[in-house]
Amino acid sequence: MPAFLEEHKPQLSGVEGTVSYTLVYLGQDEITSLGVFMSQESAQRANEPAVTWAKQRLADLGAAPPEAHDGDVLTHTTFG
Protein backbone atom coordinates (compact mmCIF):
# COMPACT_ATOMS: atom_id res chain seq x y z
CA MET A 1 0.00 0.00 0.00
CA PRO A 2 2.05 2.94 -1.22
CA ALA A 3 -0.47 5.39 0.26
CA PHE A 4 0.22 3.98 3.71
CA LEU A 5 3.96 4.39 3.33
CA GLU A 6 3.68 7.95 2.07
CA GLU A 7 0.91 9.21 4.34
CA HIS A 8 0.42 7.18 7.49
CA LYS A 9 3.90 5.92 8.33
CA PRO A 10 5.24 9.43 9.00
CA GLN A 11 2.28 10.08 11.33
CA LEU A 12 3.03 6.97 13.36
CA SER A 13 6.76 7.52 13.50
CA GLY A 14 6.07 10.94 15.00
CA VAL A 15 4.27 9.43 18.00
CA GLU A 16 6.66 8.94 20.89
CA GLY A 17 6.52 5.38 22.18
CA THR A 18 5.75 3.70 18.84
CA VAL A 19 7.61 0.38 18.70
CA SER A 20 6.21 -1.25 15.56
CA TYR A 21 3.24 -1.30 13.24
CA THR A 22 2.12 -4.09 10.92
CA LEU A 23 -0.55 -3.78 8.23
CA VAL A 24 -1.87 -7.10 6.89
CA TYR A 25 -4.04 -7.74 3.82
CA LEU A 26 -6.41 -10.58 4.71
CA GLY A 27 -7.94 -10.93 1.27
CA GLN A 28 -11.44 -10.12 0.09
CA ASP A 29 -10.83 -6.38 0.59
CA GLU A 30 -10.12 -6.83 4.30
CA ILE A 31 -7.11 -5.56 6.22
CA THR A 32 -6.02 -5.59 9.82
CA SER A 33 -3.19 -3.96 11.67
CA LEU A 34 -1.23 -4.44 14.84
CA GLY A 35 0.61 -1.65 16.56
CA VAL A 36 2.97 -2.09 19.50
CA PHE A 37 3.52 0.90 21.75
CA MET A 38 5.43 1.57 24.95
CA SER A 39 2.31 2.75 26.78
CA GLN A 40 -1.45 2.97 26.55
CA GLU A 41 -1.10 6.73 26.11
CA SER A 42 1.18 6.26 23.08
CA ALA A 43 -1.32 3.84 21.56
CA GLN A 44 -4.17 6.29 22.07
CA ARG A 45 -2.18 9.15 20.52
CA ALA A 46 -1.36 6.98 17.50
CA ASN A 47 -4.93 5.70 17.16
CA GLU A 48 -6.45 9.10 16.41
CA PRO A 49 -4.54 9.75 13.15
CA ALA A 50 -4.80 6.05 12.25
CA VAL A 51 -8.60 6.08 12.40
CA THR A 52 -8.75 9.36 10.49
CA TRP A 53 -6.40 8.00 7.81
CA ALA A 54 -8.40 4.76 7.49
CA LYS A 55 -11.71 6.58 7.19
CA GLN A 56 -10.34 8.92 4.52
CA ARG A 57 -8.37 6.40 2.49
CA LEU A 58 -10.26 3.13 2.90
CA ALA A 59 -13.89 4.26 2.77
CA ASP A 60 -13.69 4.52 -1.03
CA LEU A 61 -12.82 0.82 -1.10
CA GLY A 62 -16.03 -0.09 0.67
CA ALA A 63 -14.20 -0.94 3.87
CA ALA A 64 -16.16 -1.19 7.09
CA PRO A 65 -15.55 1.55 9.65
CA PRO A 66 -12.32 0.89 11.56
CA GLU A 67 -12.51 -0.72 14.97
CA ALA A 68 -9.82 -0.29 17.60
CA HIS A 69 -9.05 -2.82 20.30
CA ASP A 70 -6.39 -2.78 22.94
CA GLY A 71 -4.72 -5.18 25.30
CA ASP A 72 -1.52 -5.89 27.15
CA VAL A 73 1.40 -7.41 25.27
CA LEU A 74 2.27 -10.76 26.75
CA THR A 75 5.42 -11.21 24.69
CA HIS A 76 7.07 -9.40 21.79
CA THR A 77 10.01 -11.00 20.04
CA THR A 78 11.94 -9.97 16.97
CA PHE A 79 14.15 -12.23 14.90
CA GLY A 80 17.01 -11.29 12.67
PDB file of N, CA and C in Angstrom:
ATOM      1  N   MET A   1       0.834  -1.172   0.000  1.00  0.00           N
ATOM      2  CA  MET A   1       0.000   0.000   0.000  1.00  0.00           C
ATOM      3  C   MET A   1       0.884   1.242   0.000  1.00  0.00           C
ATOM      4  N   PRO A   2       1.204   1.751  -1.163  1.00  0.00           N
ATOM      5  CA  PRO A   2       2.046   2.937  -1.220  1.00  0.00           C
ATOM      6  C   PRO A   2       1.469   4.126  -0.461  1.00  0.00           C
ATOM      7  N   ALA A   3       0.133   4.269  -0.454  1.00  0.00           N
ATOM      8  CA  ALA A   3      -0.474   5.395   0.264  1.00  0.00           C
ATOM      9  C   ALA A   3      -0.136   5.324   1.747  1.00  0.00           C
ATOM     10  N   PHE A   4      -0.121   4.123   2.304  1.00  0.00           N
ATOM     11  CA  PHE A   4       0.223   3.985   3.708  1.00  0.00           C
ATOM     12  C   PHE A   4       1.647   4.472   3.960  1.00  0.00           C
ATOM     13  N   LEU A   5       2.568   4.020   3.124  1.00  0.00           N
ATOM     14  CA  LEU A   5       3.960   4.388   3.327  1.00  0.00           C
ATOM     15  C   LEU A   5       4.170   5.887   3.227  1.00  0.00           C
ATOM     16  N   GLU A   6       3.496   6.518   2.288  1.00  0.00           N
ATOM     17  CA  GLU A   6       3.676   7.951   2.071  1.00  0.00           C
ATOM     18  C   GLU A   6       2.943   8.801   3.094  1.00  0.00           C
ATOM     19  N   GLU A   7       1.766   8.365   3.520  1.00  0.00           N
ATOM     20  CA  GLU A   7       0.905   9.210   4.337  1.00  0.00           C
ATOM     21  C   GLU A   7       0.882   8.833   5.814  1.00  0.00           C
ATOM     22  N   HIS A   8       0.672   7.580   6.114  1.00  0.00           N
ATOM     23  CA  HIS A   8       0.418   7.176   7.486  1.00  0.00           C
ATOM     24  C   HIS A   8       1.684   6.852   8.270  1.00  0.00           C
ATOM     25  N   LYS A   9       2.666   6.274   7.631  1.00  0.00           N
ATOM     26  CA  LYS A   9       3.899   5.920   8.333  1.00  0.00           C
ATOM     27  C   LYS A   9       4.557   7.133   8.999  1.00  0.00           C
ATOM     28  N   PRO A  10       4.659   8.273   8.325  1.00  0.00           N
ATOM     29  CA  PRO A  10       5.244   9.433   9.005  1.00  0.00           C
ATOM     30  C   PRO A  10       4.431   9.879  10.233  1.00  0.00           C
ATOM     31  N   GLN A  11       3.111   9.730  10.178  1.00  0.00           N
ATOM     32  CA  GLN A  11       2.280  10.084  11.333  1.00  0.00           C
ATOM     33  C   GLN A  11       2.618   9.192  12.519  1.00  0.00           C
ATOM     34  N   LEU A  12       2.731   7.901  12.277  1.00  0.00           N
ATOM     35  CA  LEU A  12       3.033   6.966  13.362  1.00  0.00           C
ATOM     36  C   LEU A  12       4.437   7.162  13.916  1.00  0.00           C
ATOM     37  N   SER A  13       5.388   7.380  13.033  1.00  0.00           N
ATOM     38  CA  SER A  13       6.763   7.523  13.502  1.00  0.00           C
ATOM     39  C   SER A  13       6.938   8.781  14.344  1.00  0.00           C
ATOM     40  N   GLY A  14       6.017   9.730  14.205  1.00  0.00           N
ATOM     41  CA  GLY A  14       6.074  10.944  15.004  1.00  0.00           C
ATOM     42  C   GLY A  14       5.478  10.799  16.392  1.00  0.00           C
ATOM     43  N   VAL A  15       4.874   9.659  16.686  1.00  0.00           N
ATOM     44  CA  VAL A  15       4.271   9.430  18.003  1.00  0.00           C
ATOM     45  C   VAL A  15       5.312   8.774  18.902  1.00  0.00           C
ATOM     46  N   GLU A  16       5.682   9.483  19.944  1.00  0.00           N
ATOM     47  CA  GLU A  16       6.661   8.938  20.891  1.00  0.00           C
ATOM     48  C   GLU A  16       6.119   7.662  21.523  1.00  0.00           C
ATOM     49  N   GLY A  17       6.935   6.643  21.586  1.00  0.00           N
ATOM     50  CA  GLY A  17       6.523   5.376  22.177  1.00  0.00           C
ATOM     51  C   GLY A  17       6.064   4.340  21.167  1.00  0.00           C
ATOM     52  N   THR A  18       6.103   4.683  19.867  1.00  0.00           N
ATOM     53  CA  THR A  18       5.749   3.698  18.843  1.00  0.00           C
ATOM     54  C   THR A  18       6.902   2.710  18.697  1.00  0.00           C
ATOM     55  N   VAL A  19       6.596   1.424  18.833  1.00  0.00           N
ATOM     56  CA  VAL A  19       7.607   0.378  18.699  1.00  0.00           C
ATOM     57  C   VAL A  19       7.547  -0.225  17.303  1.00  0.00           C
ATOM     58  N   SER A  20       6.357  -0.645  16.885  1.00  0.00           N
ATOM     59  CA  SER A  20       6.213  -1.247  15.564  1.00  0.00           C
ATOM     60  C   SER A  20       4.762  -1.149  15.111  1.00  0.00           C
ATOM     61  N   TYR A  21       4.574  -1.327  13.818  1.00  0.00           N
ATOM     62  CA  TYR A  21       3.236  -1.297  13.236  1.00  0.00           C
ATOM     63  C   TYR A  21       3.240  -2.255  12.057  1.00  0.00           C
ATOM     64  N   THR A  22       2.243  -3.117  11.994  1.00  0.00           N
ATOM     65  CA  THR A  22       2.123  -4.088  10.918  1.00  0.00           C
ATOM     66  C   THR A  22       0.745  -3.961  10.287  1.00  0.00           C
ATOM     67  N   LEU A  23       0.701  -3.850   8.978  1.00  0.00           N
ATOM     68  CA  LEU A  23      -0.549  -3.783   8.231  1.00  0.00           C
ATOM     69  C   LEU A  23      -0.629  -5.047   7.392  1.00  0.00           C
ATOM     70  N   VAL A  24      -1.742  -5.795   7.525  1.00  0.00           N
ATOM     71  CA  VAL A  24      -1.873  -7.101   6.886  1.00  0.00           C
ATOM     72  C   VAL A  24      -3.104  -7.127   5.986  1.00  0.00           C
ATOM     73  N   TYR A  25      -2.915  -7.537   4.738  1.00  0.00           N
ATOM     74  CA  TYR A  25      -4.035  -7.739   3.819  1.00  0.00           C
ATOM     75  C   TYR A  25      -4.551  -9.159   4.028  1.00  0.00           C
ATOM     76  N   LEU A  26      -5.816  -9.281   4.423  1.00  0.00           N
ATOM     77  CA  LEU A  26      -6.409 -10.578   4.714  1.00  0.00           C
ATOM     78  C   LEU A  26      -7.114 -11.192   3.519  1.00  0.00           C
ATOM     79  N   GLY A  27      -7.201 -10.462   2.433  1.00  0.00           N
ATOM     80  CA  GLY A  27      -7.938 -10.932   1.266  1.00  0.00           C
ATOM     81  C   GLY A  27      -9.363 -10.429   1.306  1.00  0.00           C
ATOM     82  N   GLN A  28     -10.039 -10.541   0.200  1.00  0.00           N
ATOM     83  CA  GLN A  28     -11.436 -10.121   0.085  1.00  0.00           C
ATOM     84  C   GLN A  28     -11.644  -8.704   0.609  1.00  0.00           C
ATOM     85  N   ASP A  29     -10.749  -7.800   0.233  1.00  0.00           N
ATOM     86  CA  ASP A  29     -10.826  -6.384   0.591  1.00  0.00           C
ATOM     87  C   ASP A  29     -10.861  -6.155   2.092  1.00  0.00           C
ATOM     88  N   GLU A  30     -10.161  -6.973   2.844  1.00  0.00           N
ATOM     89  CA  GLU A  30     -10.125  -6.827   4.298  1.00  0.00           C
ATOM     90  C   GLU A  30      -8.673  -6.690   4.749  1.00  0.00           C
ATOM     91  N   ILE A  31      -8.437  -5.736   5.647  1.00  0.00           N
ATOM     92  CA  ILE A  31      -7.113  -5.563   6.219  1.00  0.00           C
ATOM     93  C   ILE A  31      -7.226  -5.520   7.735  1.00  0.00           C
ATOM     94  N   THR A  32      -6.111  -5.753   8.371  1.00  0.00           N
ATOM     95  CA  THR A  32      -6.023  -5.590   9.816  1.00  0.00           C
ATOM     96  C   THR A  32      -4.641  -5.028  10.115  1.00  0.00           C
ATOM     97  N   SER A  33      -4.491  -4.483  11.290  1.00  0.00           N
ATOM     98  CA  SER A  33      -3.192  -3.958  11.668  1.00  0.00           C
ATOM     99  C   SER A  33      -2.925  -4.263  13.131  1.00  0.00           C
ATOM    100  N   LEU A  34      -1.654  -4.232  13.468  1.00  0.00           N
ATOM    101  CA  LEU A  34      -1.228  -4.442  14.837  1.00  0.00           C
ATOM    102  C   LEU A  34      -0.137  -3.436  15.139  1.00  0.00           C
ATOM    103  N   GLY A  35      -0.381  -2.616  16.128  1.00  0.00           N
ATOM    104  CA  GLY A  35       0.615  -1.654  16.564  1.00  0.00           C
ATOM    105  C   GLY A  35       1.099  -2.018  17.955  1.00  0.00           C
ATOM    106  N   VAL A  36       2.389  -1.852  18.174  1.00  0.00           N
ATOM    107  CA  VAL A  36       2.975  -2.086  19.496  1.00  0.00           C
ATOM    108  C   VAL A  36       3.540  -0.747  19.977  1.00  0.00           C
ATOM    109  N   PHE A  37       3.149  -0.390  21.186  1.00  0.00           N
ATOM    110  CA  PHE A  37       3.524   0.901  21.754  1.00  0.00           C
ATOM    111  C   PHE A  37       4.063   0.714  23.161  1.00  0.00           C
ATOM    112  N   MET A  38       4.840   1.650  23.616  1.00  0.00           N
ATOM    113  CA  MET A  38       5.435   1.571  24.947  1.00  0.00           C
ATOM    114  C   MET A  38       4.413   1.794  26.063  1.00  0.00           C
ATOM    115  N   SER A  39       3.311   2.460  25.753  1.00  0.00           N
ATOM    116  CA  SER A  39       2.314   2.749  26.781  1.00  0.00           C
ATOM    117  C   SER A  39       0.932   2.865  26.154  1.00  0.00           C
ATOM    118  N   GLN A  40      -0.071   2.780  26.993  1.00  0.00           N
ATOM    119  CA  GLN A  40      -1.452   2.968  26.547  1.00  0.00           C
ATOM    120  C   GLN A  40      -1.628   4.376  25.972  1.00  0.00           C
ATOM    121  N   GLU A  41      -0.985   5.341  26.579  1.00  0.00           N
ATOM    122  CA  GLU A  41      -1.096   6.729  26.110  1.00  0.00           C
ATOM    123  C   GLU A  41      -0.534   6.870  24.694  1.00  0.00           C
ATOM    124  N   SER A  42       0.598   6.221  24.429  1.00  0.00           N
ATOM    125  CA  SER A  42       1.175   6.264  23.079  1.00  0.00           C
ATOM    126  C   SER A  42       0.222   5.637  22.072  1.00  0.00           C
ATOM    127  N   ALA A  43      -0.379   4.518  22.452  1.00  0.00           N
ATOM    128  CA  ALA A  43      -1.321   3.837  21.557  1.00  0.00           C
ATOM    129  C   ALA A  43      -2.519   4.733  21.269  1.00  0.00           C
ATOM    130  N   GLN A  44      -3.023   5.406  22.281  1.00  0.00           N
ATOM    131  CA  GLN A  44      -4.171   6.286  22.068  1.00  0.00           C
ATOM    132  C   GLN A  44      -3.815   7.466  21.187  1.00  0.00           C
ATOM    133  N   ARG A  45      -2.615   8.029  21.375  1.00  0.00           N
ATOM    134  CA  ARG A  45      -2.184   9.150  20.524  1.00  0.00           C
ATOM    135  C   ARG A  45      -2.032   8.697  19.073  1.00  0.00           C
ATOM    136  N   ALA A  46      -1.542   7.488  18.861  1.00  0.00           N
ATOM    137  CA  ALA A  46      -1.361   6.977  17.504  1.00  0.00           C
ATOM    138  C   ALA A  46      -2.684   6.577  16.871  1.00  0.00           C
ATOM    139  N   ASN A  47      -3.653   6.178  17.678  1.00  0.00           N
ATOM    140  CA  ASN A  47      -4.927   5.697  17.155  1.00  0.00           C
ATOM    141  C   ASN A  47      -5.720   6.806  16.471  1.00  0.00           C
ATOM    142  N   GLU A  48      -5.659   8.006  16.987  1.00  0.00           N
ATOM    143  CA  GLU A  48      -6.451   9.104  16.407  1.00  0.00           C
ATOM    144  C   GLU A  48      -6.108   9.349  14.937  1.00  0.00           C
ATOM    145  N   PRO A  49      -4.840   9.564  14.576  1.00  0.00           N
ATOM    146  CA  PRO A  49      -4.543   9.750  13.147  1.00  0.00           C
ATOM    147  C   PRO A  49      -4.755   8.471  12.333  1.00  0.00           C
ATOM    148  N   ALA A  50      -4.593   7.313  12.970  1.00  0.00           N
ATOM    149  CA  ALA A  50      -4.801   6.053  12.251  1.00  0.00           C
ATOM    150  C   ALA A  50      -6.253   5.901  11.825  1.00  0.00           C
ATOM    151  N   VAL A  51      -7.166   6.183  12.723  1.00  0.00           N
ATOM    152  CA  VAL A  51      -8.599   6.083  12.405  1.00  0.00           C
ATOM    153  C   VAL A  51      -8.973   7.108  11.341  1.00  0.00           C
ATOM    154  N   THR A  52      -8.473   8.315  11.485  1.00  0.00           N
ATOM    155  CA  THR A  52      -8.753   9.359  10.487  1.00  0.00           C
ATOM    156  C   THR A  52      -8.229   8.943   9.124  1.00  0.00           C
ATOM    157  N   TRP A  53      -6.987   8.437   9.074  1.00  0.00           N
ATOM    158  CA  TRP A  53      -6.400   7.996   7.814  1.00  0.00           C
ATOM    159  C   TRP A  53      -7.230   6.875   7.198  1.00  0.00           C
ATOM    160  N   ALA A  54      -7.623   5.898   8.000  1.00  0.00           N
ATOM    161  CA  ALA A  54      -8.396   4.765   7.493  1.00  0.00           C
ATOM    162  C   ALA A  54      -9.748   5.215   6.948  1.00  0.00           C
ATOM    163  N   LYS A  55     -10.407   6.091   7.657  1.00  0.00           N
ATOM    164  CA  LYS A  55     -11.713   6.585   7.189  1.00  0.00           C
ATOM    165  C   LYS A  55     -11.569   7.319   5.861  1.00  0.00           C
ATOM    166  N   GLN A  56     -10.535   8.136   5.742  1.00  0.00           N
ATOM    167  CA  GLN A  56     -10.340   8.916   4.525  1.00  0.00           C
ATOM    168  C   GLN A  56      -9.901   8.054   3.349  1.00  0.00           C
ATOM    169  N   ARG A  57      -8.982   7.130   3.587  1.00  0.00           N
ATOM    170  CA  ARG A  57      -8.366   6.395   2.491  1.00  0.00           C
ATOM    171  C   ARG A  57      -9.045   5.075   2.157  1.00  0.00           C
ATOM    172  N   LEU A  58      -9.713   4.455   3.131  1.00  0.00           N
ATOM    173  CA  LEU A  58     -10.262   3.131   2.899  1.00  0.00           C
ATOM    174  C   LEU A  58     -11.764   3.122   2.657  1.00  0.00           C
ATOM    175  N   ALA A  59     -12.445   4.199   2.969  1.00  0.00           N
ATOM    176  CA  ALA A  59     -13.892   4.258   2.767  1.00  0.00           C
ATOM    177  C   ALA A  59     -14.251   4.084   1.297  1.00  0.00           C
ATOM    178  N   ASP A  60     -13.428   4.642   0.409  1.00  0.00           N
ATOM    179  CA  ASP A  60     -13.688   4.516  -1.031  1.00  0.00           C
ATOM    180  C   ASP A  60     -13.608   3.068  -1.510  1.00  0.00           C
ATOM    181  N   LEU A  61     -12.945   2.223  -0.737  1.00  0.00           N
ATOM    182  CA  LEU A  61     -12.816   0.819  -1.103  1.00  0.00           C
ATOM    183  C   LEU A  61     -13.972  -0.023  -0.573  1.00  0.00           C
ATOM    184  N   GLY A  62     -14.905   0.631   0.106  1.00  0.00           N
ATOM    185  CA  GLY A  62     -16.030  -0.090   0.670  1.00  0.00           C
ATOM    186  C   GLY A  62     -15.700  -0.762   1.992  1.00  0.00           C
ATOM    187  N   ALA A  63     -14.625  -0.334   2.608  1.00  0.00           N
ATOM    188  CA  ALA A  63     -14.201  -0.937   3.874  1.00  0.00           C
ATOM    189  C   ALA A  63     -15.165  -0.547   4.994  1.00  0.00           C
ATOM    190  N   ALA A  64     -15.344  -1.466   5.913  1.00  0.00           N
ATOM    191  CA  ALA A  64     -16.162  -1.186   7.094  1.00  0.00           C
ATOM    192  C   ALA A  64     -15.446  -0.145   7.953  1.00  0.00           C
ATOM    193  N   PRO A  65     -16.199   0.574   8.764  1.00  0.00           N
ATOM    194  CA  PRO A  65     -15.549   1.550   9.651  1.00  0.00           C
ATOM    195  C   PRO A  65     -14.507   0.856  10.527  1.00  0.00           C
ATOM    196  N   PRO A  66     -13.371   1.524  10.768  1.00  0.00           N
ATOM    197  CA  PRO A  66     -12.324   0.891  11.559  1.00  0.00           C
ATOM    198  C   PRO A  66     -12.755   0.676  13.009  1.00  0.00           C
ATOM    199  N   GLU A  67     -12.278  -0.418  13.572  1.00  0.00           N
ATOM    200  CA  GLU A  67     -12.507  -0.724  14.975  1.00  0.00           C
ATOM    201  C   GLU A  67     -11.153  -0.783  15.663  1.00  0.00           C
ATOM    202  N   ALA A  68     -11.066  -0.236  16.845  1.00  0.00           N
ATOM    203  CA  ALA A  68      -9.820  -0.287  17.603  1.00  0.00           C
ATOM    204  C   ALA A  68     -10.020  -1.135  18.848  1.00  0.00           C
ATOM    205  N   HIS A  69      -9.048  -1.980  19.110  1.00  0.00           N
ATOM    206  CA  HIS A  69      -9.052  -2.821  20.298  1.00  0.00           C
ATOM    207  C   HIS A  69      -7.702  -2.660  20.976  1.00  0.00           C
ATOM    208  N   ASP A  70      -7.670  -2.856  22.264  1.00  0.00           N
ATOM    209  CA  ASP A  70      -6.386  -2.779  22.945  1.00  0.00           C
ATOM    210  C   ASP A  70      -6.235  -3.920  23.928  1.00  0.00           C
ATOM    211  N   GLY A  71      -5.024  -4.128  24.341  1.00  0.00           N
ATOM    212  CA  GLY A  71      -4.719  -5.179  25.302  1.00  0.00           C
ATOM    213  C   GLY A  71      -3.268  -5.091  25.703  1.00  0.00           C
ATOM    214  N   ASP A  72      -2.902  -5.870  26.673  1.00  0.00           N
ATOM    215  CA  ASP A  72      -1.524  -5.891  27.151  1.00  0.00           C
ATOM    216  C   ASP A  72      -0.706  -6.893  26.338  1.00  0.00           C
ATOM    217  N   VAL A  73       0.508  -6.508  25.987  1.00  0.00           N
ATOM    218  CA  VAL A  73       1.399  -7.412  25.267  1.00  0.00           C
ATOM    219  C   VAL A  73       1.944  -8.434  26.241  1.00  0.00           C
ATOM    220  N   LEU A  74       1.761  -9.682  25.916  1.00  0.00           N
ATOM    221  CA  LEU A  74       2.272 -10.762  26.752  1.00  0.00           C
ATOM    222  C   LEU A  74       3.722 -11.078  26.407  1.00  0.00           C
ATOM    223  N   THR A  75       4.035 -11.031  25.123  1.00  0.00           N
ATOM    224  CA  THR A  75       5.418 -11.215  24.687  1.00  0.00           C
ATOM    225  C   THR A  75       5.573 -10.558  23.324  1.00  0.00           C
ATOM    226  N   HIS A  76       6.750 -10.024  23.076  1.00  0.00           N
ATOM    227  CA  HIS A  76       7.070  -9.402  21.792  1.00  0.00           C
ATOM    228  C   HIS A  76       8.510  -9.782  21.470  1.00  0.00           C
ATOM    229  N   THR A  77       8.692 -10.515  20.410  1.00  0.00           N
ATOM    230  CA  THR A  77      10.015 -11.000  20.043  1.00  0.00           C
ATOM    231  C   THR A  77      10.300 -10.635  18.604  1.00  0.00           C
ATOM    232  N   THR A  78      11.512 -10.224  18.339  1.00  0.00           N
ATOM    233  CA  THR A  78      11.942  -9.970  16.967  1.00  0.00           C
ATOM    234  C   THR A  78      13.053 -10.952  16.621  1.00  0.00           C
ATOM    235  N   PHE A  79      13.140 -11.298  15.366  1.00  0.00           N
ATOM    236  CA  PHE A  79      14.154 -12.235  14.899  1.00  0.00           C
ATOM    237  C   PHE A  79      14.938 -11.582  13.777  1.00  0.00           C
ATOM    238  N   GLY A  80      16.206 -11.794  13.766  1.00  0.00           N
ATOM    239  CA  GLY A  80      17.013 -11.295  12.667  1.00  0.00           C
ATOM    240  C   GLY A  80      17.883 -10.236  13.058  1.00  0.00           C
TER     241      GLY A  80
END
